[in-house]
């Protein structure tokens, strides 16, 4: 009998007949008469062929119901209304189950097929003995003796039944030394039981949200694009490395729902069937409630029974996939010391330690990992994992949103009208890219349109949509406002939401519900209203249908009641809530503060008054304004306030007077523009920032509109133009920082059109990690057009060779007023030094040049030739980390002797060694050298050069600051150096000896320097192993009369020894002593 070619089978089924566009009825007939014979051939096929065939049948079932797979029905609504699709689904599902049953029926045959010839003979002999011992009717020996493997399986099953025959075989396998078959059967049985358990559980959970689904379009079935991307997740990227995938997704976009779809596809055998026997889902939102656990306990949480020991499951770690959801909830930094990690999967530690051990491959290192986390700082996570595969979660596309609207509205005209309205409202359109929120928006708009209301008045912001949804749910048909009972239930629901937000609770039991006034008889009502969903199969725990709904209800609580009356002490006043929200102290609070401000909008206040007869929202408006003003006026707001959240709150209020009153005092603003709504919000708020001094923006993605026929007319570029207009509209703006941004032609053009204006007051322009995907000539023309620009910093902004020549050409122009140029880590090479040299020979205004972390070694001679030019105006030269070795020090020495303007030289992190520094010291001792500051951190120098440095201090009174930190000088080197510091001609005021291996003996020398130096004002000794007695001696020296030291910095002393030093009240105030 020939084997089944399952590839030809699937190609014949999917490709050939899809091209012919076979009618549904004919296709079903074809399936019945063509596929059924293939199923019956399973009896003679190897098991891997059967598995492949079953998977092919299941994939066919999925493809038949996946949007876009078939060309027969272009309109989703028409396709859904036909009756053939469910019939075909039922048929294919039955076909899949029938095929799967064959695997179960003939597993004995497959296991016997793995026996060698001699083992089969022993199996038959033991079968005869075992049946006698069990009192079973034996099979005639003649039949057993001549039976082949598949025939023997048939004889046993026919005589004893399927399960007794299987148990009999399992009893015999160990006796012929094939216990491995029993172990294999146990693992397969456990895997099958676990898959079945997971499938039932997930289907039950999914059914609770079935009201948001559109069968055949938006349901639990993976789409073709999702399936293809998931298959690529665990494609080997690095040979012989375990798989680690990081799925980056913003909060509230449906990543947990996507992971459920993944596990459902695995449980029914259509995804990862040949890769993983077990998939364990670990939700950090739930795990953070645990204090101590182990990986064994985490695995056992999902096991349906303990029939198979855990040791057998983890014996094949390469067949296990761990899915870690919402990693940011645990704030797991993956930086724990090795001593705190687990080395055994049974070891109990904190949840953070167990997860960190798993992710850092300390336990079960061969297992596969799928991490779902927010993309706030993916590079930090990526650097701590072993070759992770970084992926982005694909949300609803614009076409999906349109399709969902068409499927949700019965009237196509209303569907398109609602979609057009949402599409023109960037905030609502962004909400609709989250499946459940798209359903909620559709529901609210549909009901408002049926009541003949104006969407512009009732559903123009996210808070107004949520409010409409809530009151449509609580207002009975024919009524104009909720009943008293409905109002009471609404208040109880909001009370529960507030408690959950403050206690980080998203799943509520009966105790929490009752404490907040929700009775057992109320839960069915909340389930029917689509505000609640069952979280557990038992129905004893519940959650809001979406976390955004809980945040909205929590915000409403502050309008409905006072936190002082809340039954939980965890619920804090409104001032504490706003401070917590805007400082981003809780990662799970995403929209709560914005919802609260949206509810005090004038139109929402009117609706609240009409619906609930309340005035509290009007009372809160001034209080909210006062809270925001405090946040805006605090010192160093960048470290304490998320500006974008602040802007979103003001945008929800939509009050010009409100925004102007608050933003008028803002001095600094820092915010990333990650999505299109961020642009609209920033454009709205920045126009009120009339006192802005410093602006920092991040534009991490190229606007897709740049590829269109008329990009300048797009809404996103219009908002970007409004944001950039602040550069000319605000007369106080002095500094613009652009960080982690990607610029295309039009976005750069819009920015430069404002920067080049003579009315633009910006003096300092900084870019950090900025990439230009366009010609940059227009950017460099800014510096010859705007006379106000004085400083340019391009840190980690890589400049191609041609672009760097353009920059130097602009700086060579006499009209350019730049005085400071910082090009740290800009990808410059030795060949770029020619452009620099040409510019330095012509420029008469540049005083600071920072070339740190560029590979310039071979170009140093060219650069130094320009620095020696008699008209060179550079006063500060920073070349830290430029791979300069001792061979280039003669060129630098010539610069020190010939450039009278140079006062600051930083050569830190270059391998100058003692030989190179010795050459510099020769120049520094000359009277023509005017250098005042010399930085030689981590230059590989030792105690041998300290005598040369001491001679420099004795002979050159111009040197005011010396930094030799990070070099192995030691106590002996300090002794040599002290002679120069204490010399009467020494003019040194600042000395840094950070991490120079100084001990107690060196500390004594330093104490004498502190006591007797007539010039030294600041001394940095951090990073040296000084004991407490030495630090006391230094402190005592600072209190002596006649000392001039004003600032001493040392490392914090050992807590074991203790430290205490009291100055006498009669002594003069000592110098400033800081212990870091």
PDB file of N, CA and C in Angstrom, residues 128 303 376 381 402 445 486 502 524 551 589 620 691 740 745 765 796 844 894 924 987 994 1022 1049 1057:
ATOM      1  N   UNK A 128       1.378 -14.469  26.237  1.00  0.00           N
ATOM      2  CA  UNK A 128       0.714 -15.739  26.562  1.00  0.00           C
ATOM      3  C   UNK A 128       0.702 -15.965  28.066  1.00  0.00           C
ATOM      4  N   UNK A 303      -1.571  22.205  35.694  1.00  0.00           N
ATOM      5  CA  UNK A 303      -1.689  20.774  35.390  1.00  0.00           C
ATOM      6  C   UNK A 303      -3.023  20.241  35.867  1.00  0.00           C
ATOM      7  N   UNK A 376       9.026  49.909  26.353  1.00  0.00           N
ATOM      8  CA  UNK A 376       9.533  51.179  26.842  1.00  0.00           C
ATOM      9  C   UNK A 376      11.039  51.278  26.657  1.00  0.00           C
ATOM     10  N   UNK A 381      16.198  45.253  27.962  1.00  0.00           N
ATOM     11  CA  UNK A 381      15.779  43.862  28.078  1.00  0.00           C
ATOM     12  C   UNK A 381      16.568  42.987  27.118  1.00  0.00           C
ATOM     13  N   UNK A 402     -12.191  48.952   9.557  1.00  0.00           N
ATOM     14  CA  UNK A 402     -13.274  49.194   8.604  1.00  0.00           C
ATOM     15  C   UNK A 402     -14.123  47.942   8.421  1.00  0.00           C
ATOM     16  N   UNK A 445     -21.532  54.100  19.303  1.00  0.00           N
ATOM     17  CA  UNK A 445     -21.915  54.901  18.148  1.00  0.00           C
ATOM     18  C   UNK A 445     -23.239  54.435  17.563  1.00  0.00           C
ATOM     19  N   UNK A 486     -30.205  51.529  39.601  1.00  0.00           N
ATOM     20  CA  UNK A 486     -29.088  51.557  38.662  1.00  0.00           C
ATOM     21  C   UNK A 486     -27.996  52.507  39.103  1.00  0.00           C
ATOM     22  N   UNK A 502      -6.059  50.944  43.287  1.00  0.00           N
ATOM     23  CA  UNK A 502      -5.111  51.265  44.359  1.00  0.00           C
ATOM     24  C   UNK A 502      -4.450  50.018  44.933  1.00  0.00           C
ATOM     25  N   UNK A 524     -25.167  38.896  37.841  1.00  0.00           N
ATOM     26  CA  UNK A 524     -25.756  38.580  36.535  1.00  0.00           C
ATOM     27  C   UNK A 524     -26.117  39.830  35.733  1.00  0.00           C
ATOM     28  N   UNK A 551     -10.377  51.408  34.704  1.00  0.00           N
ATOM     29  CA  UNK A 551      -9.784  52.729  34.923  1.00  0.00           C
ATOM     30  C   UNK A 551     -10.836  53.826  34.803  1.00  0.00           C
ATOM     31  N   UNK A 589      -1.450  51.976  35.610  1.00  0.00           N
ATOM     32  CA  UNK A 589      -2.347  53.122  35.441  1.00  0.00           C
ATOM     33  C   UNK A 589      -2.017  53.783  34.104  1.00  0.00           C
ATOM     34  N   UNK A 620     -15.036  69.796  41.441  1.00  0.00           N
ATOM     35  CA  UNK A 620     -13.690  69.244  41.331  1.00  0.00           C
ATOM     36  C   UNK A 620     -12.822  69.986  40.331  1.00  0.00           C
ATOM     37  N   UNK A 691       5.920  80.311  27.943  1.00  0.00           N
ATOM     38  CA  UNK A 691       7.127  80.587  28.729  1.00  0.00           C
ATOM     39  C   UNK A 691       8.155  79.469  28.623  1.00  0.00           C
ATOM     40  N   UNK A 740      16.235  59.965  19.994  1.00  0.00           N
ATOM     41  CA  UNK A 740      15.689  58.684  19.540  1.00  0.00           C
ATOM     42  C   UNK A 740      14.617  58.891  18.469  1.00  0.00           C
ATOM     43  N   UNK A 745      12.172  62.819   4.658  1.00  0.00           N
ATOM     44  CA  UNK A 745      12.369  64.093   3.965  1.00  0.00           C
ATOM     45  C   UNK A 745      11.426  65.172   4.463  1.00  0.00           C
ATOM     46  N   UNK A 765      20.967  73.367  20.050  1.00  0.00           N
ATOM     47  CA  UNK A 765      20.272  72.294  19.333  1.00  0.00           C
ATOM     48  C   UNK A 765      21.015  70.993  19.596  1.00  0.00           C
ATOM     49  N   UNK A 796      25.624  60.320  19.239  1.00  0.00           N
ATOM     50  CA  UNK A 796      25.125  59.054  18.673  1.00  0.00           C
ATOM     51  C   UNK A 796      24.248  59.284  17.449  1.00  0.00           C
ATOM     52  N   UNK A 844      36.286  81.135  12.736  1.00  0.00           N
ATOM     53  CA  UNK A 844      36.865  82.061  13.712  1.00  0.00           C
ATOM     54  C   UNK A 844      36.000  82.204  14.967  1.00  0.00           C
ATOM     55  N   UNK A 894      52.690  69.387  20.280  1.00  0.00           N
ATOM     56  CA  UNK A 894      52.890  70.581  19.467  1.00  0.00           C
ATOM     57  C   UNK A 894      51.695  71.524  19.560  1.00  0.00           C
ATOM     58  N   UNK A 924      53.869  70.399  28.657  1.00  0.00           N
ATOM     59  CA  UNK A 924      53.169  71.107  29.732  1.00  0.00           C
ATOM     60  C   UNK A 924      54.130  71.899  30.623  1.00  0.00           C
ATOM     61  N   UNK A 987      49.500  75.902  41.116  1.00  0.00           N
ATOM     62  CA  UNK A 987      48.238  76.644  41.112  1.00  0.00           C
ATOM     63  C   UNK A 987      47.029  75.733  40.991  1.00  0.00           C
ATOM     64  N   UNK A 994      39.870  59.602  41.488  1.00  0.00           N
ATOM     65  CA  UNK A 994      38.804  58.599  41.566  1.00  0.00           C
ATOM     66  C   UNK A 994      39.336  57.231  41.127  1.00  0.00           C
ATOM     67  N   UNK A1022      36.656  59.376  45.482  1.00  0.00           N
ATOM     68  CA  UNK A1022      35.700  58.274  45.409  1.00  0.00           C
ATOM     69  C   UNK A1022      36.322  57.054  44.730  1.00  0.00           C
ATOM     70  N   UNK A1049      35.176  64.811  48.262  1.00  0.00           N
ATOM     71  CA  UNK A1049      34.261  63.725  47.898  1.00  0.00           C
ATOM     72  C   UNK A1049      34.951  62.394  48.164  1.00  0.00           C
ATOM     73  N   UNK A1057      31.941  49.193  60.304  1.00  0.00           N
ATOM     74  CA  UNK A1057      32.803  49.915  61.232  1.00  0.00           C
ATOM     75  C   UNK A1057      32.089  51.100  61.877  1.00  0.00           C
TER      76      UNK A1057
END
